[in-house]
Coordinates of N, CA and C in Angstrom, one line a residue:
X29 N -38.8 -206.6 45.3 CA -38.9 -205.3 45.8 C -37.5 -204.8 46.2
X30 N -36.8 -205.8 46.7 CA -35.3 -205.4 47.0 C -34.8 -204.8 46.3
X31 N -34.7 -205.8 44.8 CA -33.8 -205.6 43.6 C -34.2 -204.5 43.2
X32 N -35.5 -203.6 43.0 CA -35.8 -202.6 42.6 C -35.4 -201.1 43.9
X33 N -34.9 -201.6 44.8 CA -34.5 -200.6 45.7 C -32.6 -200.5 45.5
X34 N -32.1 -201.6 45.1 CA -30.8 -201.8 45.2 C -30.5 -200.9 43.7
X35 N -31.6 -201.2 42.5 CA -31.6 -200.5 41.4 C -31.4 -199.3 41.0
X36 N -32.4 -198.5 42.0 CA -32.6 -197.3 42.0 C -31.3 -196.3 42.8
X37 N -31.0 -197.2 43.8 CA -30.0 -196.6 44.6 C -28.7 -196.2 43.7
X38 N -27.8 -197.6 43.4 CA -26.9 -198.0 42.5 C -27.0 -196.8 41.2
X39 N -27.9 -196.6 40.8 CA -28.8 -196.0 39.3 C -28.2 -194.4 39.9
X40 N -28.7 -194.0 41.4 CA -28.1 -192.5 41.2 C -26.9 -192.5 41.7
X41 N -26.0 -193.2 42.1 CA -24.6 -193.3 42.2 C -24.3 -193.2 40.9
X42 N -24.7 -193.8 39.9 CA -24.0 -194.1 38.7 C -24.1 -193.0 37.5
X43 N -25.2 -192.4 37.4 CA -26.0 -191.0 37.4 C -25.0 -190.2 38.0
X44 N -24.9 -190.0 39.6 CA -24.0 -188.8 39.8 C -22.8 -188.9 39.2
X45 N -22.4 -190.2 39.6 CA -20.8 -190.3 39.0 C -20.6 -189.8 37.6
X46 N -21.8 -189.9 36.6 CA -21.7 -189.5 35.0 C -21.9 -188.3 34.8
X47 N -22.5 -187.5 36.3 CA -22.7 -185.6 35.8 C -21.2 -185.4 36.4
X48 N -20.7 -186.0 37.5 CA -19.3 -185.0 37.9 C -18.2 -185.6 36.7
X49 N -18.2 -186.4 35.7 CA -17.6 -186.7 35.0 C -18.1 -185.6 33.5
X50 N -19.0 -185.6 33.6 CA -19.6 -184.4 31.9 C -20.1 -183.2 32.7
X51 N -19.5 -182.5 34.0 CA -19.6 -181.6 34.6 C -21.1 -181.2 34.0
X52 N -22.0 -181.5 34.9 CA -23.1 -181.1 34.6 C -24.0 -181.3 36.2
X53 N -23.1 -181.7 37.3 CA -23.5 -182.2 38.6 C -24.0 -180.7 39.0
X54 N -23.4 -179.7 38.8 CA -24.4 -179.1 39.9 C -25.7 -178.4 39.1
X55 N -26.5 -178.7 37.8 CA -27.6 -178.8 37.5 C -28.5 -180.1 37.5
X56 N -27.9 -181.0 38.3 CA -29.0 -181.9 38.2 C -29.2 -182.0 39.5
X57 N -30.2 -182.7 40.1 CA -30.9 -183.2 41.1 C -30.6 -184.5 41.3
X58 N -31.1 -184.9 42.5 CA -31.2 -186.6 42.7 C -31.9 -187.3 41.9
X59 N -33.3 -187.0 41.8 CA -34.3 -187.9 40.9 C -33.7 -187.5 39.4
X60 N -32.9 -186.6 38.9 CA -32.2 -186.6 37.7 C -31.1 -187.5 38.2
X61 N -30.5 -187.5 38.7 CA -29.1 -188.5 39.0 C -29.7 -190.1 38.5
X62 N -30.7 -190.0 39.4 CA -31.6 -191.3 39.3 C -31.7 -191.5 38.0
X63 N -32.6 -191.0 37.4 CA -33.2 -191.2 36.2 C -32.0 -191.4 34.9
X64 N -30.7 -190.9 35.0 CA -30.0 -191.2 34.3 C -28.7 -192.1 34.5
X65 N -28.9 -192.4 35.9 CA -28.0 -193.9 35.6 C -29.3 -194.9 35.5
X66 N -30.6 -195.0 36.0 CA -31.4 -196.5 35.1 C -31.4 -196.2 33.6
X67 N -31.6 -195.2 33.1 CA -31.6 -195.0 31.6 C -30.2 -195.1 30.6
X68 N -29.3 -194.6 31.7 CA -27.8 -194.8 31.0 C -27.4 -196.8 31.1
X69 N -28.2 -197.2 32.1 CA -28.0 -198.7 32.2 C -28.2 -199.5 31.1
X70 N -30.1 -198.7 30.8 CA -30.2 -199.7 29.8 C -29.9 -199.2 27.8
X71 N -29.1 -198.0 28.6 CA -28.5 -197.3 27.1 C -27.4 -198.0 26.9
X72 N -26.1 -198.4 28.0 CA -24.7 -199.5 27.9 C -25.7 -200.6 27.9
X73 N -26.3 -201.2 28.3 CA -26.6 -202.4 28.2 C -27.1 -202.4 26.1
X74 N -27.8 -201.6 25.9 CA -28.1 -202.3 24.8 C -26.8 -201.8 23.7
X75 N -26.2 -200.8 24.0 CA -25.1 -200.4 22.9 C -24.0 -201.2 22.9
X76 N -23.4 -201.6 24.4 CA -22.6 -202.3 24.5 C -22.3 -203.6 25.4
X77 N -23.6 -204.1 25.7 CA -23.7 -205.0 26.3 C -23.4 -206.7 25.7
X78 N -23.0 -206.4 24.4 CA -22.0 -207.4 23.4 C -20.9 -207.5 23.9
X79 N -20.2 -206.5 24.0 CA -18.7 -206.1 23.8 C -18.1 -206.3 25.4
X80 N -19.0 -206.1 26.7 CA -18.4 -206.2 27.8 C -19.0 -207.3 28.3
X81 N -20.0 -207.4 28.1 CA -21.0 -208.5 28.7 C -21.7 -208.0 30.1
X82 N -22.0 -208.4 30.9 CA -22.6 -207.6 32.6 C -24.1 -208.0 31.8
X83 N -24.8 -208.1 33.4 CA -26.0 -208.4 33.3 C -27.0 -206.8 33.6
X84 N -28.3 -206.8 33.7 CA -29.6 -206.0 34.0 C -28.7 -205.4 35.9
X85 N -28.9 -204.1 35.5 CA -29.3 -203.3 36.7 C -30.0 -203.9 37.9
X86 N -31.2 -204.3 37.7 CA -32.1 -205.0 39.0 C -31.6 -206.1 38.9
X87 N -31.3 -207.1 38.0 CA -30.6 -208.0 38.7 C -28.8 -208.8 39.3
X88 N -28.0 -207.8 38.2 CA -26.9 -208.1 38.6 C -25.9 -206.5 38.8
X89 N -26.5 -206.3 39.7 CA -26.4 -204.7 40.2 C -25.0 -204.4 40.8
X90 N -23.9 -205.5 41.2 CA -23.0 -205.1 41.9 C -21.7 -206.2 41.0
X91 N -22.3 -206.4 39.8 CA -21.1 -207.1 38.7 C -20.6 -206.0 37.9
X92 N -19.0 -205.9 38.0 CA -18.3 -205.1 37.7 C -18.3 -204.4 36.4
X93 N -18.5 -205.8 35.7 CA -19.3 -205.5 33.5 C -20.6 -204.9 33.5
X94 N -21.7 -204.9 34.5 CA -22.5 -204.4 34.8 C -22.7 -203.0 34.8
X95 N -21.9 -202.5 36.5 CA -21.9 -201.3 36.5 C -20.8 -200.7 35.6
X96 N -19.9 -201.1 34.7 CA -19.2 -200.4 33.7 C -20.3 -199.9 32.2
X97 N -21.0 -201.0 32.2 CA -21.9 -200.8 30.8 C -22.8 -199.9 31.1
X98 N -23.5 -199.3 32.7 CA -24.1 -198.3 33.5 C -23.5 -197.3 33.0
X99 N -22.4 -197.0 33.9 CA -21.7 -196.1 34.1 C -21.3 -195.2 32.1
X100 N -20.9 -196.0 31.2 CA -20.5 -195.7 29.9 C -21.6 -195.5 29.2
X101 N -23.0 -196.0 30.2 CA -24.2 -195.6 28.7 C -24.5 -193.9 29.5
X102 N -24.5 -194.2 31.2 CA -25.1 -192.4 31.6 C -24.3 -191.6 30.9
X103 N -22.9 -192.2 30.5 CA -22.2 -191.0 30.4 C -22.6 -190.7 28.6
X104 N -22.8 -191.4 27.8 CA -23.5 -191.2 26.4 C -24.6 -190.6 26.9
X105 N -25.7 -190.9 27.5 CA -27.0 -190.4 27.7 C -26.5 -188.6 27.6
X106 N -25.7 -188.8 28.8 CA -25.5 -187.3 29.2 C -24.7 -186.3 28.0
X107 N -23.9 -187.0 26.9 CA -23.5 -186.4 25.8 C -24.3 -185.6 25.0
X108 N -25.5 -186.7 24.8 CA -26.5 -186.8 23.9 C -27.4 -185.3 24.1
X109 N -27.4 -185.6 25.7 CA -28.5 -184.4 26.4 C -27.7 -182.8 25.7
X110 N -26.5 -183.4 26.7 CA -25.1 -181.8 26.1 C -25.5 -181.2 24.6
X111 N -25.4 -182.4 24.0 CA -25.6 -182.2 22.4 C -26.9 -181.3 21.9
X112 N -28.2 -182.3 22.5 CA -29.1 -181.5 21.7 C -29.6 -179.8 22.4
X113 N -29.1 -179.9 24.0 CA -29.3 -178.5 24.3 C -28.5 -177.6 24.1
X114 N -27.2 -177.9 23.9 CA -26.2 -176.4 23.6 C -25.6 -176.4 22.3
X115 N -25.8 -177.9 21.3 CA -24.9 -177.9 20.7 C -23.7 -178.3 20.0
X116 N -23.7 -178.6 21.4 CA -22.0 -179.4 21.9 C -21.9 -180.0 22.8
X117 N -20.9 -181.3 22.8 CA -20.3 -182.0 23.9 C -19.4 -181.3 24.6
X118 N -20.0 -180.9 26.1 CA -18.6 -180.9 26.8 C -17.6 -181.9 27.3

C-alpha cells in the first residue's frame, strides 16, 4: 500500500514537472498531474526503458534511471496530447 502511495505522489511531481516544462501547467489539475506522470512512467519505461535502464514507478520510485525514464515519457505523453488537440507541439 506504501509503494502505491509513494507512486502516486512521485507520479504528480513528475506530471507537474512535465506541464511546467510543455507549458501546459496552468490547464491541468492535480489528478491530471497525477495521471500523467503514472502514464508518462509507463510510456519511458516501455519506449525507453532499454536505453536508460531504471526500474517500475511502485517499485523503484526514487532511482535516478527511473525517475528520468518518468519524467521523458510525461513529457512525450504531453506532446502527443499537444499534438492531437491543436495540432502542434509546443
Amino acid at each position: 500500500m506504501i509503494n502505491l502511495i509513494i507512486a502516486l505522489v512521485v507520479g504528480g511531481i513528475i506530471g507537474w514537472l512535465a506541464s511546467m516544462v510543455m507549458n501546459r501547467d496552468a490547464s491541468m489539475g492535480m489528478i491530471a498531474n497525477v495521471i500523467v506522470g503514472c502514464l508518462g512512467s509507463i510510456l519511458g519505461r516501455f519506449l525507453l526503458g532499454r536505453f536508460f535502464g531504471g526500474g517500475h514507478l511502485r517499485g523503484d520510485a526514487f532511482d535516478p534511471m527511473t525517475l528520468l525514464t518518468a519524467f521523458i515519457g510525461a513529457i512525450i505523453l504531453l506532446a502527443i496530447v499537444n499534438l492531437v488537440r491543436r495540432g502542434r507541439v509546443r
